[in-house]
CSV table of C-alpha atoms in Angstrom, one decimal:
chain,number,residue,atom,x,y,z
A,1,MET,CA,51.1,-17.9,-81.0
A,2,ASN,CA,47.4,-18.2,-79.7
A,3,GLN,CA,46.1,-19.9,-76.3
A,4,ARG,CA,46.2,-23.2,-77.6
A,5,HIS,CA,49.4,-23.4,-78.9
A,6,LEU,CA,51.1,-22.5,-75.5
A,7,ILE,CA,49.0,-24.9,-73.9
A,8,ALA,CA,50.3,-27.6,-76.4
A,9,LEU,CA,53.6,-26.4,-76.0
A,10,ALA,CA,53.1,-26.7,-71.9
A,11,THR,CA,51.8,-30.0,-71.7
A,12,CYS,CA,54.9,-31.6,-74.3
A,13,LEU,CA,57.5,-30.3,-72.1
A,14,PRO,CA,59.6,-32.8,-70.2
A,15,LEU,CA,59.3,-32.7,-66.6
A,16,LEU,CA,62.9,-31.8,-64.5
A,17,PRO,CA,64.5,-34.8,-63.6
A,18,GLY,CA,65.1,-35.6,-59.6
A,19,THR,CA,61.9,-33.5,-58.4
A,20,PRO,CA,62.1,-34.0,-54.6
A,21,LEU,CA,59.4,-36.5,-52.6
A,22,LEU,CA,57.1,-34.3,-50.6
A,23,ALA,CA,56.0,-35.6,-46.8
A,24,GLU,CA,54.0,-32.8,-45.8
A,25,ALA,CA,50.1,-32.8,-46.3
A,26,SER,CA,50.5,-29.5,-48.7
A,27,TRP,CA,52.2,-27.6,-51.1
A,28,THR,CA,52.8,-24.0,-51.1
A,29,ILE,CA,54.7,-21.6,-53.4
A,30,ASP,CA,55.0,-18.1,-52.5
A,31,THR,CA,58.1,-17.1,-52.4
A,32,GLN,CA,60.3,-16.2,-55.6
A,33,PRO,CA,62.6,-19.0,-55.2
A,34,GLN,CA,59.6,-21.4,-54.7
A,35,TRP,CA,58.4,-20.3,-57.9
A,36,ARG,CA,61.6,-20.6,-59.8
A,37,GLN,CA,61.8,-24.2,-58.2
A,38,ALA,CA,58.5,-25.3,-58.8
A,39,GLN,CA,58.4,-24.0,-62.7
A,40,ALA,CA,58.5,-26.4,-65.6
A,41,HIS,CA,57.3,-24.0,-68.0
A,42,ALA,CA,56.0,-20.5,-67.9
A,43,GLN,CA,55.6,-17.8,-70.7
A,44,GLY,CA,54.0,-14.6,-70.5
A,45,LEU,CA,54.8,-14.3,-67.0
A,46,GLU,CA,57.3,-12.5,-64.5
A,47,ILE,CA,58.1,-13.7,-61.4
A,48,GLY,CA,58.5,-11.6,-58.4
A,49,ASP,CA,60.0,-8.0,-59.3
A,50,ALA,CA,61.1,-5.0,-56.8
A,51,VAL,CA,57.6,-4.2,-56.0
A,52,ASN,CA,55.8,-7.5,-55.7
A,53,GLU,CA,58.6,-9.8,-54.6
A,54,GLY,CA,57.0,-13.6,-54.7
A,55,THR,CA,54.6,-13.0,-56.9
A,56,LEU,CA,53.5,-14.2,-60.2
A,57,THR,CA,52.4,-11.4,-62.7
A,58,LEU,CA,50.7,-11.2,-66.3
A,59,THR,CA,52.8,-9.4,-68.2
A,60,GLN,CA,51.1,-10.2,-71.6
A,61,GLU,CA,47.3,-10.0,-72.6
A,62,ARG,CA,47.8,-14.1,-71.8
A,63,GLY,CA,50.1,-16.2,-69.9
A,64,ILE,CA,50.6,-19.9,-68.8
A,65,TYR,CA,52.3,-21.5,-65.5
A,66,ARG,CA,53.4,-25.8,-65.7
A,67,SER,CA,54.6,-27.1,-62.2
A,68,VAL,CA,57.2,-29.4,-61.9
A,69,LEU,CA,55.4,-32.7,-61.0
A,70,LYS,CA,56.0,-33.1,-57.0
A,71,ARG,CA,56.2,-36.2,-55.9
A,72,PHE,CA,54.8,-38.0,-52.3
A,73,GLU,CA,56.9,-40.5,-50.5
A,74,SER,CA,53.6,-42.5,-50.5
A,75,LYS,CA,50.7,-42.1,-52.4
A,76,GLN,CA,48.0,-39.2,-51.3
A,77,GLN,CA,44.3,-38.6,-51.8
A,78,LEU,CA,44.6,-35.2,-53.2
A,79,VAL,CA,42.1,-32.6,-51.6
A,80,SER,CA,42.4,-28.9,-53.3
A,81,LEU,CA,44.4,-26.3,-55.0
A,82,GLN,CA,43.7,-23.0,-53.3
A,83,VAL,CA,45.0,-19.5,-55.6
A,84,GLU,CA,45.6,-15.9,-53.8
A,85,GLN,CA,46.0,-12.7,-55.5
A,86,ALA,CA,48.4,-10.1,-54.5
A,87,PRO,CA,46.0,-7.4,-52.9
A,88,LEU,CA,46.9,-4.5,-54.9
A,89,TRP,CA,43.0,-4.1,-55.6
A,90,HIS,CA,43.6,-2.4,-58.7
A,91,ASN,CA,40.0,-4.0,-60.3
A,92,TRP,CA,37.9,-0.2,-60.2
A,93,ASP,CA,35.7,0.7,-63.0
A,94,PRO,CA,34.2,4.5,-63.2
A,95,ILE,CA,30.9,4.5,-62.5
A,96,GLU,CA,28.0,7.4,-62.4
A,97,ASN,CA,28.1,9.4,-58.8
A,98,LEU,CA,26.9,7.4,-56.6
A,99,GLY,CA,24.4,8.3,-53.5
A,100,PRO,CA,21.0,10.4,-53.7
A,101,VAL,CA,21.2,13.9,-55.9
A,102,ASN,CA,20.4,16.2,-53.4
A,103,MET,CA,23.4,14.7,-51.1
A,104,GLN,CA,26.5,16.9,-51.2
A,105,ASP,CA,29.8,17.7,-49.4
A,106,ALA,CA,32.6,14.5,-48.6
A,107,PRO,CA,30.2,11.3,-48.6
A,108,VAL,CA,30.1,9.3,-45.3
A,109,THR,CA,28.9,5.9,-45.7
A,110,LEU,CA,27.8,2.7,-43.9
A,111,SER,CA,26.6,-0.9,-45.1
A,112,LEU,CA,24.6,-2.3,-42.2
A,113,GLY,CA,23.1,-5.5,-43.9
A,114,GLN,CA,21.6,-6.8,-47.0
A,115,ASP,CA,19.2,-4.1,-48.3
A,116,ASN,CA,19.8,-1.9,-45.7
A,117,TYR,CA,22.8,0.9,-47.3
A,118,TRP,CA,23.0,4.5,-45.7
A,119,ALA,CA,24.7,7.4,-47.2
A,120,PHE,CA,25.2,10.3,-44.7
A,121,GLY,CA,26.3,14.1,-46.0
A,122,ARG,CA,24.4,18.0,-46.1
A,123,TYR,CA,21.3,18.4,-47.7
A,124,GLY,CA,21.7,20.2,-51.1
A,125,GLY,CA,21.7,20.0,-54.9
A,126,LYS,CA,19.2,18.9,-57.3
A,127,ARG,CA,15.6,18.8,-56.3
A,128,SER,CA,14.8,15.7,-55.2
A,129,ALA,CA,11.2,13.5,-55.9
A,130,ASP,CA,10.7,12.8,-52.1
A,131,PHE,CA,10.1,16.7,-51.7
A,132,GLN,CA,8.0,19.4,-52.7
A,133,GLY,CA,9.5,22.9,-52.9
A,134,GLU,CA,13.1,23.5,-53.7
A,135,PRO,CA,15.9,21.9,-51.6
A,136,VAL,CA,17.7,24.7,-49.2
A,137,SER,CA,21.4,24.8,-50.5
A,138,LEU,CA,23.5,25.0,-47.7
A,139,GLU,CA,26.7,26.2,-50.1
A,140,GLY,CA,28.0,29.2,-48.6
A,141,PHE,CA,26.8,29.2,-44.8
A,142,ASP,CA,29.4,29.7,-42.6
A,143,ASP,CA,29.2,28.2,-39.1
A,144,VAL,CA,27.0,31.4,-37.0
A,145,GLU,CA,24.6,31.3,-40.1
A,146,LEU,CA,23.7,27.4,-39.2
A,147,LEU,CA,23.5,27.7,-35.8
A,148,THR,CA,21.1,30.5,-36.0
A,149,SER,CA,19.0,29.3,-39.0
A,150,PRO,CA,15.3,30.5,-39.1
A,151,PHE,CA,14.0,27.1,-39.9
A,152,PRO,CA,15.3,24.9,-36.6
A,153,ASN,CA,13.0,22.0,-37.4
A,154,GLN,CA,13.2,20.8,-41.1
A,155,PHE,CA,9.2,20.7,-41.4
A,156,ASP,CA,8.8,24.6,-40.1
A,157,ALA,CA,9.9,25.9,-43.7
A,158,PRO,CA,7.6,27.7,-45.4
A,159,GLY,CA,6.7,26.6,-49.4
A,160,GLY,CA,6.9,23.3,-48.6
A,161,LEU,CA,9.2,20.5,-47.0
A,162,ARG,CA,12.8,21.4,-46.6
A,163,PRO,CA,15.8,19.7,-44.6
A,164,LYS,CA,17.0,21.6,-41.5
A,165,SER,CA,19.8,23.5,-42.3
A,166,GLY,CA,23.4,22.3,-41.0
A,167,GLY,CA,25.1,19.1,-39.8
A,168,TYR,CA,24.5,15.6,-42.2
A,169,HIS,CA,21.7,13.9,-43.0
A,170,ALA,CA,20.9,10.6,-43.7
A,171,TRP,CA,19.8,8.4,-46.9
A,172,GLN,CA,18.8,5.0,-47.0
A,173,SER,CA,18.8,2.7,-50.0
A,174,LYS,CA,17.8,-0.9,-50.3
A,175,ASP,CA,19.6,-1.5,-54.4
A,176,MET,CA,22.1,1.5,-53.8
A,177,VAL,CA,19.9,3.3,-56.8
A,178,ASN,CA,17.1,4.5,-55.1
A,179,TRP,CA,17.4,6.5,-51.8
A,180,VAL,CA,15.2,7.8,-49.3
A,181,HIS,CA,16.0,10.7,-47.1
A,182,HIS,CA,15.4,10.5,-43.3
A,183,GLY,CA,16.4,13.5,-42.3
A,184,PRO,CA,19.4,15.2,-40.1
A,185,VAL,CA,21.9,12.8,-37.9
A,186,THR,CA,24.0,16.1,-36.5
A,187,GLU,CA,23.3,19.2,-35.5
A,188,GLY,CA,24.8,22.6,-37.7
A,189,PHE,CA,27.3,23.2,-35.6
A,190,SER,CA,28.7,19.6,-36.0
A,191,ARG,CA,28.9,19.5,-39.5
A,192,TRP,CA,32.5,18.1,-40.4
A,193,VAL,CA,31.4,14.7,-40.4
A,194,THR,CA,34.0,12.7,-41.4
A,195,SER,CA,32.9,8.7,-40.5
A,196,ALA,CA,30.6,6.3,-39.2
A,197,GLU,CA,30.4,2.8,-37.4
A,198,HIS,CA,27.9,0.8,-36.2
A,199,ALA,CA,27.8,-1.8,-33.3
A,200,ASP,CA,25.5,-3.7,-31.3
A,201,GLY,CA,22.4,-1.8,-32.9
A,202,LYS,CA,24.1,1.7,-32.2
A,203,THR,CA,25.4,4.3,-35.0
A,204,TYR,CA,28.6,5.9,-34.7
A,205,ILE,CA,28.9,9.6,-36.7
A,206,PHE,CA,32.2,11.1,-35.9
A,207,TYR,CA,32.9,14.9,-36.5
A,208,ASP,CA,35.3,17.4,-36.5
A,209,TYR,CA,35.4,20.0,-34.1
A,210,PRO,CA,36.2,22.5,-35.2
A,211,ASN,CA,36.7,21.6,-38.5
A,212,ASP,CA,40.4,19.5,-38.9
A,213,GLN,CA,40.6,19.3,-34.9
A,214,ASP,CA,39.6,16.0,-32.0
A,215,PRO,CA,37.0,13.7,-33.6
A,216,HIS,CA,33.6,14.0,-31.7
A,217,VAL,CA,31.0,11.4,-32.2
A,218,TYR,CA,27.1,11.2,-31.6
A,219,VAL,CA,25.8,7.8,-30.6
A,220,ASP,CA,22.3,6.9,-32.5
A,221,THR,CA,19.9,4.4,-32.1
A,222,ASP,CA,17.4,5.2,-34.6
A,223,LEU,CA,18.5,6.4,-37.7
A,224,PHE,CA,14.8,6.7,-39.2
A,225,ASP,CA,13.9,9.3,-36.5
A,226,GLY,CA,14.9,12.5,-38.6
A,227,GLN,CA,16.7,13.5,-35.2
A,228,PRO,CA,20.4,13.5,-34.5
A,229,GLY,CA,21.3,10.9,-31.7
A,230,GLU,CA,23.0,11.8,-28.5
A,231,ASN,CA,25.8,14.1,-28.8
A,232,LEU,CA,28.9,12.4,-26.5
A,233,GLY,CA,31.6,15.2,-27.5
A,234,MET,CA,35.3,14.4,-28.1
A,235,ALA,CA,35.9,10.7,-28.7
A,236,PHE,CA,39.6,11.3,-29.2
A,237,ARG,CA,41.9,14.3,-28.6
A,238,ASP,CA,44.2,14.5,-31.4
A,239,PRO,CA,48.1,15.4,-30.2
A,240,SER,CA,48.0,16.9,-34.1
A,241,HIS,CA,46.3,19.5,-36.4
A,242,GLY,CA,44.5,17.5,-38.9
A,243,SER,CA,41.8,14.8,-37.7
A,244,ASP,CA,39.5,14.0,-41.3
A,245,ALA,CA,39.6,10.4,-39.8
A,246,GLY,CA,38.5,7.2,-40.4
A,247,PHE,CA,36.9,4.7,-38.3
A,248,ILE,CA,36.8,1.2,-38.6
A,249,ARG,CA,36.1,-1.8,-35.9
A,250,ASP,CA,38.5,-5.0,-36.0
A,251,ARG,CA,36.8,-8.2,-35.7
A,252,GLN,CA,37.3,-8.4,-31.5
A,253,GLY,CA,35.0,-5.5,-31.8
A,254,LYS,CA,37.8,-2.6,-31.1
A,255,PHE,CA,37.4,0.7,-32.6
A,256,HIS,CA,40.4,2.0,-34.6
A,257,VAL,CA,40.5,5.5,-36.0
A,258,ILE,CA,43.4,6.8,-38.7
A,259,TYR,CA,43.7,10.7,-38.5
A,260,GLU,CA,45.5,13.1,-40.2
A,261,ASP,CA,49.1,14.4,-38.6
A,262,TRP,CA,49.8,17.5,-40.1
A,263,SER,CA,52.7,17.9,-37.9
A,264,PRO,CA,55.2,18.0,-41.0
A,265,ILE,CA,54.1,19.9,-43.1
A,266,ASN,CA,52.1,23.1,-44.0
A,267,ALA,CA,48.7,21.4,-45.0
A,268,SER,CA,47.5,24.9,-46.4
A,269,ARG,CA,49.5,24.1,-49.4
A,270,ARG,CA,48.7,20.4,-50.2
A,271,SER,CA,45.0,20.4,-49.9
A,272,TRP,CA,45.0,19.9,-45.9
A,273,ASP,CA,46.8,16.7,-46.5
A,274,SER,CA,49.7,14.8,-45.1
A,275,PRO,CA,52.1,12.7,-45.5
A,276,LEU,CA,51.7,11.2,-41.9
A,277,ALA,CA,48.9,9.5,-40.7
A,278,GLY,CA,48.4,8.9,-37.0
A,279,HIS,CA,46.5,5.6,-35.3
A,280,ALA,CA,44.7,5.2,-32.2
A,281,VAL,CA,42.6,2.2,-30.9
A,282,SER,CA,39.8,1.9,-28.2
A,283,ASP,CA,37.6,-0.5,-26.9
A,284,THR,CA,34.5,1.9,-26.7
A,285,GLY,CA,34.8,4.1,-29.9
A,286,VAL,CA,33.4,7.1,-27.9
A,287,SER,CA,36.6,7.9,-25.3
A,288,ASP,CA,40.0,6.2,-24.0
A,289,TYR,CA,41.9,5.8,-27.1
A,290,THR,CA,45.6,4.5,-27.4
A,291,ILE,CA,48.0,6.0,-29.7
A,292,LEU,CA,50.0,3.6,-31.6
A,293,ALA,CA,52.6,3.7,-33.9
A,294,PRO,CA,51.7,5.5,-37.7
A,295,ALA,CA,49.3,4.0,-39.7
A,296,VAL,CA,51.8,5.7,-43.2
A,297,ASP,CA,54.5,7.6,-42.6
A,298,ASN,CA,56.3,9.1,-45.8
A,299,ARG,CA,57.9,11.9,-44.4
A,300,THR,CA,61.4,13.3,-45.7
A,301,THR,CA,63.7,14.6,-43.8
A,302,ASP,CA,62.7,17.0,-40.9
A,303,THR,CA,65.0,20.4,-41.3
A,304,GLY,CA,64.5,21.5,-37.6
A,305,GLU,CA,62.8,24.6,-39.0
A,306,ASN,CA,59.6,25.2,-37.6
A,307,ALA,CA,56.7,27.2,-39.1
A,308,THR,CA,53.0,28.5,-38.6
A,309,TYR,CA,50.3,29.1,-41.1
A,310,ARG,CA,46.2,29.6,-41.0
A,311,HIS,CA,43.1,27.5,-40.4
A,312,PRO,CA,40.1,29.2,-42.2
A,313,HIS,CA,37.7,27.7,-39.7
A,314,TRP,CA,39.3,27.2,-36.2
A,315,LYS,CA,38.2,30.6,-34.5
A,316,GLN,CA,34.5,30.5,-36.2
A,317,HIS,CA,33.9,27.8,-33.0
A,318,PRO,CA,33.6,28.7,-30.1
A,319,ASP,CA,36.3,26.5,-28.3
A,320,TRP,CA,38.8,28.0,-30.0
A,321,ASP,CA,40.7,31.1,-29.9
A,322,THR,CA,43.4,31.0,-32.4
A,323,ASN,CA,43.4,29.7,-35.8
A,324,ILE,CA,47.2,29.3,-35.9
A,325,ALA,CA,48.8,25.6,-36.8
A,326,GLU,CA,52.8,25.1,-36.1
A,327,TYR,CA,54.5,22.4,-38.3
A,328,ASP,CA,58.3,20.8,-38.6
A,329,VAL,CA,59.7,21.9,-42.0
A,330,HIS,CA,60.6,18.6,-43.7
A,331,ALA,CA,62.7,18.7,-47.3
A,332,PRO,CA,62.7,17.6,-50.2
A,333,GLU,CA,58.6,17.9,-50.7
A,334,GLN,CA,56.4,15.6,-49.4
A,335,GLU,CA,53.3,13.1,-50.9
A,336,ALA,CA,50.2,13.9,-48.9
A,337,TYR,CA,47.4,12.0,-48.0
A,338,GLY,CA,44.4,12.0,-45.8
A,339,ASP,CA,40.4,12.0,-45.6
A,340,TRP,CA,40.7,8.8,-44.5
A,341,ALA,CA,38.5,5.5,-45.4
A,342,LEU,CA,38.7,2.2,-44.3
A,343,ILE,CA,37.2,-1.5,-45.2
A,344,THR,CA,38.7,-4.9,-43.6
A,345,VAL,CA,38.4,-7.8,-47.2
A,346,GLY,CA,39.4,-10.9,-45.7
A,347,GLN,CA,42.8,-10.6,-43.7
A,348,GLN,CA,43.5,-7.2,-45.3
A,349,THR,CA,42.5,-4.0,-44.7
A,350,TYR,CA,42.7,-0.9,-47.2
A,351,LEU,CA,42.9,2.3,-46.4
A,352,PHE,CA,41.8,5.0,-48.7
A,353,GLY,CA,41.7,8.4,-49.0
A,354,ASP,CA,42.8,11.7,-50.7
A,355,TYR,CA,46.2,11.5,-53.1
A,356,ASP,CA,48.0,14.9,-53.4
A,357,PRO,CA,51.7,14.0,-55.2
A,358,VAL,CA,54.8,16.0,-55.4
A,359,GLY,CA,54.0,19.4,-57.4
A,360,GLY,CA,50.5,19.5,-55.9
A,361,HIS,CA,47.0,19.3,-56.5
A,362,GLN,CA,47.0,16.5,-59.1
A,363,MET,CA,44.6,15.1,-56.7
A,364,SER,CA,43.3,11.5,-56.8
A,365,VAL,CA,42.2,8.7,-54.4
A,366,CYS,CA,45.0,6.5,-53.5
A,367,TRP,CA,44.9,3.4,-51.3
A,368,PHE,CA,47.1,1.3,-48.9
A,369,THR,CA,47.0,-2.2,-47.1
A,370,THR,CA,47.8,-3.8,-44.3
A,371,ASP,CA,47.0,-7.7,-43.1
A,372,ASN,CA,47.8,-6.5,-39.3
A,373,LEU,CA,46.3,-3.3,-38.3
A,374,ASN,CA,48.9,-2.8,-36.0
A,375,LYS,CA,51.3,-2.7,-38.8
A,376,ALA,CA,52.3,0.2,-41.1
A,377,PHE,CA,49.8,0.3,-44.4
A,378,LYS,CA,51.7,0.0,-47.9
A,379,TRP,CA,51.2,1.8,-50.7
A,380,CYS,CA,48.8,0.0,-53.6
A,381,GLY,CA,48.0,2.7,-56.4
A,382,ASN,CA,45.7,5.5,-56.8
A,383,ILE,CA,42.8,6.5,-59.6
A,384,GLY,CA,40.7,9.3,-60.7
A,385,GLN,CA,41.6,12.9,-60.3
A,386,GLY,CA,39.8,15.8,-58.3
A,387,HIS,CA,39.5,16.0,-54.7
A,388,PRO,CA,38.2,12.9,-53.4
A,389,ASP,CA,37.5,12.8,-49.8
A,390,PRO,CA,36.2,9.1,-50.2
A,391,ASP,CA,34.7,6.6,-48.4
A,392,ILE,CA,34.2,2.9,-49.1
A,393,MET,CA,31.4,0.7,-48.9
A,394,PHE,CA,30.5,-3.3,-49.5
A,395,ALA,CA,26.6,-3.5,-50.9
A,396,GLU,CA,24.7,-5.9,-53.2
A,397,GLY,CA,27.9,-8.1,-53.5
A,398,ARG,CA,30.4,-5.4,-54.7
A,399,PHE,CA,32.4,-2.5,-53.7
A,400,TYR,CA,31.3,1.3,-53.9
A,401,LEU,CA,34.2,3.8,-53.7
A,402,PHE,CA,32.2,7.1,-53.1
A,403,THR,CA,33.7,10.5,-53.9
A,404,GLN,CA,33.5,13.9,-54.6
A,405,GLN,CA,35.1,13.7,-58.6
A,406,LYS,CA,33.1,13.5,-61.3
A,407,THR,CA,32.9,9.9,-61.5
A,408,ASP,CA,32.9,7.8,-58.6
A,409,TYR,CA,34.1,4.1,-59.1
A,410,VAL,CA,32.7,0.3,-58.0
A,411,SER,CA,34.8,-3.0,-58.1
A,412,SER,CA,33.8,-6.8,-58.0
A,413,GLY,CA,36.5,-7.0,-55.3
A,414,PRO,CA,40.3,-7.4,-55.2
A,415,TRP,CA,40.5,-10.3,-57.1
A,416,ALA,CA,41.6,-9.7,-60.8
A,417,ALA,CA,40.1,-11.5,-63.9
A,418,THR,CA,40.8,-14.1,-65.3
A,419,VAL,CA,42.5,-17.1,-63.7
A,420,GLU,CA,41.9,-20.9,-65.0
A,421,ALA,CA,43.5,-23.6,-62.9
A,422,ARG,CA,43.8,-27.4,-63.8
A,423,ALA,CA,45.9,-30.3,-61.5
A,424,GLY,CA,47.0,-33.2,-62.7
A,425,ALA,CA,47.6,-36.6,-60.7
A,426,ASP,CA,50.4,-39.5,-61.6
A,427,THR,CA,48.6,-42.7,-60.8
A,428,ASN,CA,50.6,-44.9,-62.2
A,429,ASN,CA,54.3,-43.8,-60.4
A,430,ASP,CA,55.9,-43.1,-63.6
A,431,GLY,CA,56.6,-39.4,-63.4
A,432,ARG,CA,54.2,-38.1,-65.2
A,433,ALA,CA,50.6,-36.4,-64.8
A,434,ASP,CA,48.3,-38.8,-66.2
A,435,THR,CA,44.8,-38.1,-65.0
A,436,TRP,CA,43.7,-34.1,-65.2
A,437,THR,CA,40.8,-32.0,-63.8
A,438,ASP,CA,39.1,-29.8,-66.3
A,439,TRP,CA,39.9,-26.5,-66.4
A,440,GLN,CA,37.7,-24.3,-64.0
A,441,THR,CA,37.8,-20.6,-63.9
A,442,LEU,CA,38.8,-19.5,-59.9
A,443,GLU,CA,37.4,-16.4,-58.7
A,444,GLU,CA,37.3,-15.1,-54.7
A,445,THR,CA,33.9,-14.4,-53.3
A,446,TYR,CA,33.2,-11.7,-50.9
A,447,GLU,CA,30.5,-11.9,-47.9
A,448,GLN,CA,29.9,-9.1,-45.1
A,449,LEU,CA,30.8,-10.7,-41.5
A,450,GLU,CA,27.4,-10.8,-39.7
A,451,GLY,CA,27.6,-7.6,-36.9
A,452,PHE,CA,30.3,-5.6,-39.1
A,453,SER,CA,29.6,-2.6,-41.2
A,454,LYS,CA,33.1,-2.7,-42.3
A,455,ILE,CA,34.3,-6.4,-42.6
A,456,VAL,CA,33.8,-8.6,-45.5
A,457,GLU,CA,34.5,-11.9,-45.8
A,458,THR,CA,36.6,-13.8,-48.4
A,459,THR,CA,36.4,-17.3,-49.2
A,460,PRO,CA,39.4,-18.2,-51.6
A,461,ALA,CA,39.6,-19.3,-55.3
A,462,THR,CA,39.3,-23.3,-55.0
A,463,LEU,CA,39.6,-25.7,-57.2
A,464,ASP,CA,38.6,-29.2,-55.8
A,465,LEU,CA,40.5,-32.3,-56.5
A,466,SER,CA,38.9,-34.9,-54.4
A,467,ASP,CA,37.5,-36.9,-57.6
A,468,LEU,CA,41.1,-37.1,-59.0
A,469,PRO,CA,42.6,-40.9,-57.9
A,470,PRO,CA,44.7,-41.2,-54.8
A,471,ALA,CA,48.4,-40.1,-56.7
A,472,HIS,CA,52.0,-40.4,-56.6
A,473,GLY,CA,52.4,-37.1,-57.7
A,474,VAL,CA,50.9,-33.7,-58.6
A,475,GLN,CA,51.3,-31.3,-61.1
A,476,PHE,CA,49.3,-27.9,-61.5
A,477,GLU,CA,49.1,-25.6,-64.6
A,478,LEU,CA,47.5,-22.1,-64.6
A,479,ARG,CA,46.6,-19.8,-67.4
A,480,LEU,CA,46.2,-16.2,-66.5
A,481,THR,CA,44.5,-13.7,-69.1
A,482,ASP,CA,43.8,-9.5,-68.9
A,483,GLY,CA,40.0,-10.2,-68.5
A,484,THR,CA,39.1,-6.5,-67.4
A,485,GLU,CA,39.0,-3.1,-69.1
A,486,ASN,CA,41.0,-1.2,-65.9
A,487,GLN,CA,44.2,-1.6,-65.1
A,488,SER,CA,44.0,-4.8,-63.0
A,489,VAL,CA,45.9,-7.9,-64.2
A,490,PRO,CA,46.2,-11.2,-62.5
A,491,VAL,CA,48.7,-11.1,-59.8
A,492,ILE,CA,49.1,-14.6,-58.0
A,493,ASP,CA,50.6,-14.2,-54.5
A,494,ARG,CA,50.3,-18.0,-53.5
A,495,VAL,CA,49.3,-21.3,-54.4
A,496,ARG,CA,48.5,-24.2,-52.1
A,497,LEU,CA,47.6,-27.6,-52.8
A,498,THR,CA,46.6,-29.9,-49.7
A,499,PHE,CA,46.4,-33.6,-49.6
A,500,ASP,CA,45.6,-36.4,-47.0
């Protein structure tokens, strides 16, 4: 049966008798009982399941949902039909590795507005067209070598222009294709950069010191000058081992940090990740963090036993005299996550990171989401293969997922194609919709919130009903099609019709 047959079948179905009158100014469907009560006909769809309770999910290549006619106590002017999808965000497509070819190590990114995109990493890899002479590779350098580099200034190296040894460097792009190198943003000892944020003209570069411990911060007012900003030292005293923290500012301007908490796991055997993610918040980003409930907590049972393991980097730093980590033994085996990165899209905040499943070392990128930063994040999914250390950025109207894997990813947004809708009005009070809108393809759109590097505003997917005449009742139809080559399909979370 093709799509035209489905539409014809749905249009000929009789309406359910006794449809209740509606006195409110809107009609919202967002729970499993509401979807079933509102249904006149559905095909190729599933209403709710154990994971996505209260959703309308496409289960075939195409599906259609036709509602009953919702009647009004008095004639109403219809205004709009708004459709929201579940925040699963499976709409990712592989892309060639992002960023400059001469950037190494875990990528850190920032979007500072249109045509102003930044990537941070260690300098190395292939020769850049911006430089003459062979770039210095930092692979294999230990911290002592980085601190005592014979070339303290990036312009002093013989044989041409070379990067300053150690630390993270900054590159800028106006189109996400061409990148210009602007020099270091941290020093050699502070090369374990995990995240960056921006507020009021200042860039905050967060780094672990030593590696996997206590986030520290540089505050940089000029990313173009080739010099690190002001090093303010420790920003957050992490009560656990782990760190690899991600930072984000909320809409009120507070800085949130999500960090690895290694207290329940031998992280050395699980890709230096953990089932537990800590969460803290600060007004300034540079100090006075208050610890909140965990952002992710997938611990298994605490056995009551304790054990230790060694970290390879801690004793390389003068501030540390031990490399022994203690942890509480848990059983059975736990999944592990880490190297966190965050972005807010509309009302949802997404937390991206490493995913090391039970069995170990079959790694990929995973992500979680929450509609409230004070609540725990819920699992969404995973993609790719390899140790990712990801970061996420909105640029050029799309979302870019940077990783250390062989493939990076790009997405048009959490909205999955294709969703079409139309609505009908009962103008003569005979219990049937006699005047319909045209079918229209709906989609959610995105725009970066001014003044925030990691908050993206959404414009809801909306069908304008104002051209329909005043009505005694309203009815709608949805057509869903699997319109992507990736694993995403439309999953409708809520439909809301409004009227005067």
